[in-house]
Coordinates of N, CA and C and ligand atoms in Angstrom, one line a residue:
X1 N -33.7 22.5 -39.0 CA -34.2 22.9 -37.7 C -33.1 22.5 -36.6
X2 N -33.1 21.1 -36.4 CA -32.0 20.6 -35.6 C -30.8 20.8 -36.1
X3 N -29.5 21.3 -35.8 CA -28.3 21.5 -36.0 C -27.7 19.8 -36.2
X4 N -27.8 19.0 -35.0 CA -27.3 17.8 -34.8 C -28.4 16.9 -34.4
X5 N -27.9 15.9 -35.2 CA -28.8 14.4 -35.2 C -28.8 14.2 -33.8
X6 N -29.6 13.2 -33.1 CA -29.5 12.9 -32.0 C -28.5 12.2 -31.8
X7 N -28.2 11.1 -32.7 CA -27.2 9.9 -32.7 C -25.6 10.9 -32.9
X8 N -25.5 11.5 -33.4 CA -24.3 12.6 -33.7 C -24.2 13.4 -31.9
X9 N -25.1 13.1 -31.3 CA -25.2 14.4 -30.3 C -24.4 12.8 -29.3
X10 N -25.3 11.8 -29.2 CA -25.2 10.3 -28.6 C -23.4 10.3 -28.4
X11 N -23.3 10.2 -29.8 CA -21.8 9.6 -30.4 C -20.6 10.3 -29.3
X12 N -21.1 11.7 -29.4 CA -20.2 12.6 -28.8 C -20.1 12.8 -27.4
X13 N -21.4 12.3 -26.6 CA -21.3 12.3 -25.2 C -20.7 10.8 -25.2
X14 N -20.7 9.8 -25.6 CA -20.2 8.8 -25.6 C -18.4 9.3 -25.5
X15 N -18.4 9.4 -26.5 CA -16.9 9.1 -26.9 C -16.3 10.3 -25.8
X16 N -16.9 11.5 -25.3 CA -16.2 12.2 -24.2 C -16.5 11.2 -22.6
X17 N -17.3 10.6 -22.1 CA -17.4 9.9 -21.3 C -16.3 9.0 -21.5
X18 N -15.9 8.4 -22.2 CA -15.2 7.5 -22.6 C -13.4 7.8 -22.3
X19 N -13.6 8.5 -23.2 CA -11.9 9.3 -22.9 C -12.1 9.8 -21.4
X20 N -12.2 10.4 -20.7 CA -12.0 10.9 -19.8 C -12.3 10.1 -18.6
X21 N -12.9 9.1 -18.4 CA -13.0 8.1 -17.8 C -11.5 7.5 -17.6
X22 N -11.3 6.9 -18.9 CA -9.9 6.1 -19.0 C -9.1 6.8 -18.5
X23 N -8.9 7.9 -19.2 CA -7.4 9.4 -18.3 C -7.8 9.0 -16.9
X24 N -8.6 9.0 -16.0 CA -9.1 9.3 -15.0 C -8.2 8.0 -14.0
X25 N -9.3 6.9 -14.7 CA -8.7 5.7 -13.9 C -7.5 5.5 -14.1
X26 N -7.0 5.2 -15.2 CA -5.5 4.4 -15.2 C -5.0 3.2 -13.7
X27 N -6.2 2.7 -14.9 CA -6.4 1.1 -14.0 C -4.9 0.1 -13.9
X28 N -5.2 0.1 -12.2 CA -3.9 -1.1 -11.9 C -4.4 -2.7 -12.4
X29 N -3.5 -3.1 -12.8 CA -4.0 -4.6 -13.5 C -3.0 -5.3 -12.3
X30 N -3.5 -6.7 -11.7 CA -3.1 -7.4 -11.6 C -1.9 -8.2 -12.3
X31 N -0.5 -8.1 -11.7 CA 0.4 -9.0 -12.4 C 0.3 -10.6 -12.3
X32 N 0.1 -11.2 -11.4 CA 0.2 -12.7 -11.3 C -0.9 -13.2 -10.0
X33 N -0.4 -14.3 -10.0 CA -1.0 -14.8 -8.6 C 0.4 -15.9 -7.9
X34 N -0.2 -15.8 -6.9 CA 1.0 -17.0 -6.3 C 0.2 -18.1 -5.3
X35 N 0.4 -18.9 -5.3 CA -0.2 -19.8 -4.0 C 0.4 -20.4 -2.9
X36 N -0.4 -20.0 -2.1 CA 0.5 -20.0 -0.2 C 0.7 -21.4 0.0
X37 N 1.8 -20.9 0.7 CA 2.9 -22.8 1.2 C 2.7 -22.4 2.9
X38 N 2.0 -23.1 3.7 CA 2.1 -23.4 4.8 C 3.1 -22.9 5.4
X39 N 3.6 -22.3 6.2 CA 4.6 -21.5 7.2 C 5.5 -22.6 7.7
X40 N 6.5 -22.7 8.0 CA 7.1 -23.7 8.3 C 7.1 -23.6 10.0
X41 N 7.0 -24.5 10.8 CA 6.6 -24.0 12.6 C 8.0 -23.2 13.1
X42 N 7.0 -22.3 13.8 CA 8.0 -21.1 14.2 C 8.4 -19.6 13.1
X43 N 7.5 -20.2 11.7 CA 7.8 -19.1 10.7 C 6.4 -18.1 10.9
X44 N 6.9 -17.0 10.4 CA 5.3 -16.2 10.2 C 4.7 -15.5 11.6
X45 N 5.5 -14.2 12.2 CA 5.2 -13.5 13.3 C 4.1 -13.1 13.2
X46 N 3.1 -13.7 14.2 CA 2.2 -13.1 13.8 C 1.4 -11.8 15.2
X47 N 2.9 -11.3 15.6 CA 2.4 -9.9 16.1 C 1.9 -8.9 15.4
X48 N 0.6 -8.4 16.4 CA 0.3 -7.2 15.6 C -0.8 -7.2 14.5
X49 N -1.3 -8.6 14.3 CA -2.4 -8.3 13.2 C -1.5 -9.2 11.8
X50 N -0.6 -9.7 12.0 CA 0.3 -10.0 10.1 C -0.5 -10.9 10.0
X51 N -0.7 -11.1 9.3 CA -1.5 -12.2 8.4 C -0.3 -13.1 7.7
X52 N -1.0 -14.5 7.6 CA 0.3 -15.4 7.5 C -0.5 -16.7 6.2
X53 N 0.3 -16.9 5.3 CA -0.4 -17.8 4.1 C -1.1 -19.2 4.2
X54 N -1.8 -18.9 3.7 CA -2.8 -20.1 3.9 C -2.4 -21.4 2.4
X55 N -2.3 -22.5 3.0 CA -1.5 -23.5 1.9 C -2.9 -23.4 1.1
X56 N -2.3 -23.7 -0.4 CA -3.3 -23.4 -1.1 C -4.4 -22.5 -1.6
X57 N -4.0 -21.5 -0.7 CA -4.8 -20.1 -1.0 C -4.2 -19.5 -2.3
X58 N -5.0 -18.4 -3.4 CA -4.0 -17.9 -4.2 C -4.4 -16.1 -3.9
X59 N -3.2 -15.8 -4.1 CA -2.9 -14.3 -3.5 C -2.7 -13.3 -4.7
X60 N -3.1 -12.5 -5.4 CA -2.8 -11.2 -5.8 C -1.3 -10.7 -6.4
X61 N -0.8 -11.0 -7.4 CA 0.1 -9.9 -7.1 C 0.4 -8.4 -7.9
X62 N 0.6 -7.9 -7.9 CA 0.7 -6.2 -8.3 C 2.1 -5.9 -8.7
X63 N 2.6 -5.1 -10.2 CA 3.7 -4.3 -9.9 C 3.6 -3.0 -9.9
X64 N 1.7 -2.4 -10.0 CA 1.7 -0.8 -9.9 C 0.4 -0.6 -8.9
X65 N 0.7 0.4 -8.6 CA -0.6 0.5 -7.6 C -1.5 1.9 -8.5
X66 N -2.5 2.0 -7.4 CA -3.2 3.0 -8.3 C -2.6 4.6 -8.6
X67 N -3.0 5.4 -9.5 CA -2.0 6.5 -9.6 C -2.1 7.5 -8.1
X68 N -1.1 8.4 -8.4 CA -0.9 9.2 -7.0 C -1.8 10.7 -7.1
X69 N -2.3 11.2 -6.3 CA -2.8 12.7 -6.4 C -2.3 13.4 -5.2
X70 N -2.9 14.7 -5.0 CA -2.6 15.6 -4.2 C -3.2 15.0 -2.9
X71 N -4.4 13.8 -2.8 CA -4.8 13.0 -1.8 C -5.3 11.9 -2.3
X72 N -4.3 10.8 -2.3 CA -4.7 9.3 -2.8 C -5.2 8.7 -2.0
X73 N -6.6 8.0 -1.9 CA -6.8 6.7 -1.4 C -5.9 5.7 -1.1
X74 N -5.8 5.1 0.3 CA -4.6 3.7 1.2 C -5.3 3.4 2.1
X75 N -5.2 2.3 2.6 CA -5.4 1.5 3.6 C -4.4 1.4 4.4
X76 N -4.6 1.8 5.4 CA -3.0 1.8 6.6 C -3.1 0.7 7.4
X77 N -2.0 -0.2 7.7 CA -1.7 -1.2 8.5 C -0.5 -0.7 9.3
X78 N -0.4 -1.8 10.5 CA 0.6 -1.6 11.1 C 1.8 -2.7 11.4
X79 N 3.0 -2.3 11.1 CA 4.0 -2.6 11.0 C 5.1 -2.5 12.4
X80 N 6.1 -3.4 12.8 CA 6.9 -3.1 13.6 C 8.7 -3.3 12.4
X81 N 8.8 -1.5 12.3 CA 10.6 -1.9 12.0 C 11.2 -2.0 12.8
X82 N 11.1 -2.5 14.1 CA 12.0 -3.0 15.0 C 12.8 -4.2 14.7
X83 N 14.2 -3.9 15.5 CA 15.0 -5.6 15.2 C 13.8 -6.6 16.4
X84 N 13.7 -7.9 15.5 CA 12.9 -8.7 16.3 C 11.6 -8.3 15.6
X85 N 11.0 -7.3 14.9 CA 9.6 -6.8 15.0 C 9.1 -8.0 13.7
X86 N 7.8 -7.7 13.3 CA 7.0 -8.3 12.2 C 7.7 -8.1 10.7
X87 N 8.4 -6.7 10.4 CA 8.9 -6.6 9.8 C 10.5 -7.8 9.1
X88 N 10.8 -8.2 10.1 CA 11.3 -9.5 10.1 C 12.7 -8.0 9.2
X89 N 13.2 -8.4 8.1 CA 15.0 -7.5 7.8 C 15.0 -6.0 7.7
X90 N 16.2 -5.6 8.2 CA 15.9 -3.7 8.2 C 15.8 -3.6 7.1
X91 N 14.8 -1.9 7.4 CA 14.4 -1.4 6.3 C 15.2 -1.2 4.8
X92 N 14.0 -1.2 3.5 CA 15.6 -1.3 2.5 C 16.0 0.1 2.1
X93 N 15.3 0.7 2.8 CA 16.2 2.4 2.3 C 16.8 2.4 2.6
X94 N 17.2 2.5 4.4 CA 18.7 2.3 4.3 C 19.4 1.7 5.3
X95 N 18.6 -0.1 5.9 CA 19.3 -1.2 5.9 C 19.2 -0.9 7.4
X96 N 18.5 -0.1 8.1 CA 18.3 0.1 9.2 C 17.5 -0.5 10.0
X97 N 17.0 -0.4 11.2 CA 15.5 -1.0 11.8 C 14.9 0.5 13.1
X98 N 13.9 0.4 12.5 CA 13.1 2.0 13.5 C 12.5 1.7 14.3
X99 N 12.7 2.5 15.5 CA 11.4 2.4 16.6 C 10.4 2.5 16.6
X100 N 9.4 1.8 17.2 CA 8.0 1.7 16.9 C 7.6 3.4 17.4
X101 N 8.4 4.1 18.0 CA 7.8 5.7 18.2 C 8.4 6.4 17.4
X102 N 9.3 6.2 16.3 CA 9.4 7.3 15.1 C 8.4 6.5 14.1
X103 N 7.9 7.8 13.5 CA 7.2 7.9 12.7 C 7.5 7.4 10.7
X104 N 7.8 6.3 10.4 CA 8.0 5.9 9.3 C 6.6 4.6 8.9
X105 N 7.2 4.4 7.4 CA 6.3 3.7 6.6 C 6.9 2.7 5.3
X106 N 6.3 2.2 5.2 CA 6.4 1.2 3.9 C 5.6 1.3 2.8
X107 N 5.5 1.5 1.4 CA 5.1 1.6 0.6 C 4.2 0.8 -0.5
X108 N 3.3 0.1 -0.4 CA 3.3 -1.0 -1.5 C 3.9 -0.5 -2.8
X109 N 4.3 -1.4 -3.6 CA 5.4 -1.6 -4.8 C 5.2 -0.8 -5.8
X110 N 4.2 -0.4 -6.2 CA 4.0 0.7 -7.4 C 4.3 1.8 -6.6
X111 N 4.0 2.7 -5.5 CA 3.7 3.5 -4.5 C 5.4 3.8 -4.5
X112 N 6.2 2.5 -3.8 CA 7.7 2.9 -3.7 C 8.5 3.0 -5.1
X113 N 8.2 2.5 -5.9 CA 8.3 3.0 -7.3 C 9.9 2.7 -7.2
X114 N 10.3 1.5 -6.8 CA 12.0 1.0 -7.0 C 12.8 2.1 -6.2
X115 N 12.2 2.4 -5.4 CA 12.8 3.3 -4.4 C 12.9 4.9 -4.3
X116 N 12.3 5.2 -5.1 CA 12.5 6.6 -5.7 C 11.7 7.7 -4.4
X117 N 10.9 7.1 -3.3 CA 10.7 7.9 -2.5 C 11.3 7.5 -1.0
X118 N 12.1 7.0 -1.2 CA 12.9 6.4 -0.3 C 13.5 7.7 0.4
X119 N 13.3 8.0 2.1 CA 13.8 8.5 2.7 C 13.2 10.4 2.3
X120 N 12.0 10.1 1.6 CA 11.4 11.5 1.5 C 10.2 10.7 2.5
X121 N 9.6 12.3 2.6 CA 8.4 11.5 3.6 C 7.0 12.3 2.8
X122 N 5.9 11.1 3.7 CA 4.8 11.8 3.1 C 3.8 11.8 4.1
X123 N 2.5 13.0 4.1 CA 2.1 13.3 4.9 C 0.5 12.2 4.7
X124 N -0.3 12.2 5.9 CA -1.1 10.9 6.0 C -2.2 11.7 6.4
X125 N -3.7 11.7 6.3 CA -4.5 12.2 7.0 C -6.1 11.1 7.3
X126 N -5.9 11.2 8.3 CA -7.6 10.4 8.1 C -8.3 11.3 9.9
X127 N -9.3 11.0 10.0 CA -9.7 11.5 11.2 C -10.1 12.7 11.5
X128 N -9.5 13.4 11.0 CA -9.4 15.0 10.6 C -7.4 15.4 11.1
X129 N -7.0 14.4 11.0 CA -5.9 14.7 11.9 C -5.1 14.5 10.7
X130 N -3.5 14.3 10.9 CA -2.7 14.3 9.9 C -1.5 14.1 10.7
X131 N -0.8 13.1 10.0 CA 1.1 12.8 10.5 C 1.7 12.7 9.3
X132 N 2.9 13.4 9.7 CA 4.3 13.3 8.5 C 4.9 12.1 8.8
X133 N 5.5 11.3 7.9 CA 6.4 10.1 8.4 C 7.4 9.7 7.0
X134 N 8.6 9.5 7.5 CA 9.2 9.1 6.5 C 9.0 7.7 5.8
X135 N 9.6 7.8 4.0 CA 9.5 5.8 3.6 C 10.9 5.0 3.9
X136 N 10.7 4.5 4.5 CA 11.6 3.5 4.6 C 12.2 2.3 4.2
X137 N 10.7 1.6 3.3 CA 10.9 0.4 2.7 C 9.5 0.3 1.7
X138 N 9.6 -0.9 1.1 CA 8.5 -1.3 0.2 C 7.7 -2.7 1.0
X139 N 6.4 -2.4 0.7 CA 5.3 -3.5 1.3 C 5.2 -4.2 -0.4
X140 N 6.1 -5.6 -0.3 CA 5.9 -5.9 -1.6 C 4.4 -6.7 -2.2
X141 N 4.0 -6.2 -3.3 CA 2.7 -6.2 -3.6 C 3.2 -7.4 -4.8
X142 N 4.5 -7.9 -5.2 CA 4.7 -8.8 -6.3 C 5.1 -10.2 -5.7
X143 N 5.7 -10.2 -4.4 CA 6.2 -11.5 -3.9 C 5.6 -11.8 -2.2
X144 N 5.4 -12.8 -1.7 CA 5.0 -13.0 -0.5 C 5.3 -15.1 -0.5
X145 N 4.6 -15.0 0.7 CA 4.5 -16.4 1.2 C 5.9 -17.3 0.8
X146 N 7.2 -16.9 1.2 CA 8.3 -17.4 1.3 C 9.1 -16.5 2.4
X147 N 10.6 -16.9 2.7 CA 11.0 -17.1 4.0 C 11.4 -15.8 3.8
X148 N 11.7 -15.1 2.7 CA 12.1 -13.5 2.4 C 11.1 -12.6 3.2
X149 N 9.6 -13.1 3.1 CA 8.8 -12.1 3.7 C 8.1 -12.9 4.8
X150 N 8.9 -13.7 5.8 CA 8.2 -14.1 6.9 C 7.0 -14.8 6.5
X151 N 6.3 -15.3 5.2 CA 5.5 -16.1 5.0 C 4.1 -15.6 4.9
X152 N 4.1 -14.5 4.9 CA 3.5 -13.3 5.1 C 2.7 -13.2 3.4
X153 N 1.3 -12.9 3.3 CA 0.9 -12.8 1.7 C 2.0 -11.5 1.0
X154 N 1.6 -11.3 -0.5 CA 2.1 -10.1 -1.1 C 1.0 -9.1 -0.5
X155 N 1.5 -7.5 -0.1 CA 0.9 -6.7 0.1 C -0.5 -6.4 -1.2
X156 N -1.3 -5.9 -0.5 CA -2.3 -5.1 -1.7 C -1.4 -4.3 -2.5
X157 N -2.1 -3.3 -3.5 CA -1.3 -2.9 -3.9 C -1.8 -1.0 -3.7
X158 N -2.9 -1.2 -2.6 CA -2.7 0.4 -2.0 C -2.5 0.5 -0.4
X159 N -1.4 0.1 0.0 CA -0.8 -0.4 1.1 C -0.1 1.1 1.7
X160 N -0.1 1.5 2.7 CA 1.1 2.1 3.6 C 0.9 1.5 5.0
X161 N 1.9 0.9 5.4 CA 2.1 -0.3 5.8 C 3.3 0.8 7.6
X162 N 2.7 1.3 8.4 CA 2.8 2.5 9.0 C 3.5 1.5 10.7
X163 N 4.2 2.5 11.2 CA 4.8 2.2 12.6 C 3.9 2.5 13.9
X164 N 3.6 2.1 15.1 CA 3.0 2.4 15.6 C 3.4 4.3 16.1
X165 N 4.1 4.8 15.9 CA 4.1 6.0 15.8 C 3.0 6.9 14.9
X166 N 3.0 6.4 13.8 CA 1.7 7.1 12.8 C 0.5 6.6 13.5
X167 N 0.0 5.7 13.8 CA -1.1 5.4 14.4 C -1.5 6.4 15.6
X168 N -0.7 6.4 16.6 CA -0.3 7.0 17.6 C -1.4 8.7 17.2
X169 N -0.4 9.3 16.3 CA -0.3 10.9 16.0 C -1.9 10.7 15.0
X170 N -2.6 9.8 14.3 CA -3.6 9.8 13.8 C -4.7 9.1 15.4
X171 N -4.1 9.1 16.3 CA -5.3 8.9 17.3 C -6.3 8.0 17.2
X172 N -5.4 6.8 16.3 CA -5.9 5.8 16.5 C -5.1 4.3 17.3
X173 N -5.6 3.2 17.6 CA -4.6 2.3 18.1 C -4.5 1.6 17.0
X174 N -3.4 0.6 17.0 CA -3.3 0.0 15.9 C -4.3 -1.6 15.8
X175 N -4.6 -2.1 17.3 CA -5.8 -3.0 17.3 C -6.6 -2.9 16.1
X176 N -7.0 -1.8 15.6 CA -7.8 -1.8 14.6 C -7.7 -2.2 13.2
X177 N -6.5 -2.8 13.2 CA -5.9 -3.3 11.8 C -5.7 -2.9 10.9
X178 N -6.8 -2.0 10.2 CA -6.7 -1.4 9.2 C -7.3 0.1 9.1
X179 N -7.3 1.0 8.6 CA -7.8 1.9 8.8 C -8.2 2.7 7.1
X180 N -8.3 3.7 6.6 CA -8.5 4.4 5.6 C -8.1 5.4 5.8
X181 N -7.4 5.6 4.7 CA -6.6 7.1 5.1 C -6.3 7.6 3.3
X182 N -6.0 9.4 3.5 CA -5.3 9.7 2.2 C -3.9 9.7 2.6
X183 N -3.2 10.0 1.4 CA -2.0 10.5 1.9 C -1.2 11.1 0.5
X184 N -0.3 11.6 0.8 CA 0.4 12.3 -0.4 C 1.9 13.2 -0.3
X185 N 2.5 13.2 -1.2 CA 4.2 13.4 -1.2 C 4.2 14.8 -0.2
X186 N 5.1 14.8 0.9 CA 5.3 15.6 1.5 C 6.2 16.9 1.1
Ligands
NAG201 C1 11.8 13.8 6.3 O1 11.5 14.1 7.7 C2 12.6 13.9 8.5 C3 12.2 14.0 10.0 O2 11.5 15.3 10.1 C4 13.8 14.7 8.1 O3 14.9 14.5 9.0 C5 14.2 14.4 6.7 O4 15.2 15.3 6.2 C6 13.0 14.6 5.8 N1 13.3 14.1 4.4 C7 13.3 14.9 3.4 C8 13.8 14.3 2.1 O5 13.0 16.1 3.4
NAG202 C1 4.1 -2.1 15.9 C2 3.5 -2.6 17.2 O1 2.4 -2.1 17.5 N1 4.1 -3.5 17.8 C3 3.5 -4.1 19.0 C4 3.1 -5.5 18.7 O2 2.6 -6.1 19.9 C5 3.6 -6.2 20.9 C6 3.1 -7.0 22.1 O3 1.7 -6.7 22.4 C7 4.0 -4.8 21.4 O4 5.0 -4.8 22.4 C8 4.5 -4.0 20.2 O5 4.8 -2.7 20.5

């Protein structure tokens, strides 16, 4: 009567939930942790929202972020690549420092992928709105809270880490710290 056992029928929704789930996620794992050393006085700008290490805190760190689609999931922060800005050394694409009215970004570490989108740009949408901006540098998701990064934690590891220009063109202010956005290779 029955072609298939129930448990035979079980097995097989199982094992396809299963597979395709995994393909799906390709879960970012946590690489380490680090623990924050107190800022040394006068270290750790904290224009603009930067967050600055807490002694004894432990922080995250990442060498991949989540995978990329035609519209990935990010959290947008705001950045100054200005000389003098939060950004603290020019950018490492290409060793420059940008105005807070052009339109660039920083990538958490899996995202800039050792540079490989360096100086291509990608397009950003949240609000119903949408800005192009070029990458410029990486928002490192594997190192933080030493003098290299202003003292500053390691980035998340779904970071685009944006100039007050993208803020601007997404019509939002940067006051808001954080925001939700897609975005994807332009
Ligand atoms: C990215 O956009 C800028 C500004 O529009 C442009 O000058 C540059 O050539 C673009 N980069 C690539 C790789 O297309
Ligand atoms: C990137 C950015 O928004 N920088 C701003 C940080 O705050 C100072 C002082 O309020 C502004 O002058 C910068 O433009």
């Amino acid at each position: 009567m029955k072609k298939f056992s129930s448990g035979a029928l079980l097995f097989a929704v199982l094992f396809l939930v299963t597979h395709f789930s995994e393909a799906r996620l390709q879960v970012c794992k946590p690489s380490g942790k680090i623990i924050g050393k107190k800022p040394p006085p006068g270290q750790c700008n904290q224009e603009n929202q930067s967050d600055c290490c807490k002694q004894g805190k432990s922080y995250t760190t990442y060498k991949c972020s989540p995978s990329v689609s035609g519209s990935t999931n990010a959290v947008l922060t705001i950045n100054s690549f200005e000389n003098g800005g939060d950004g603290g050394a020019p950018s490492e694409c290409d060793n420059k420092y940008h105005s807070d009215n052009t339109p660039v970004v920083a990538l958490s570490t899996g995202w800039y992928n050792g540079g490989s989108r360096c100086l291509n740009n990608i397009t950003m949408t949240a609000n119903g709105r949408s800005v192009t901006a070029m990458v410029v540098d990486e928002c490192d998701s594997t190192m933080g809270c030493d003098d290299d990064h202003d003292y500053q934690p390691p980035c998340d590891n779904n970071i685009v880490d944006a100039s007050k220009a993208v803020w601007k063109a997404l019509g939002v202010s940067g006051n808001v710290g954080e925001l939700d956005i897609t975005w994807s290779d332009a």
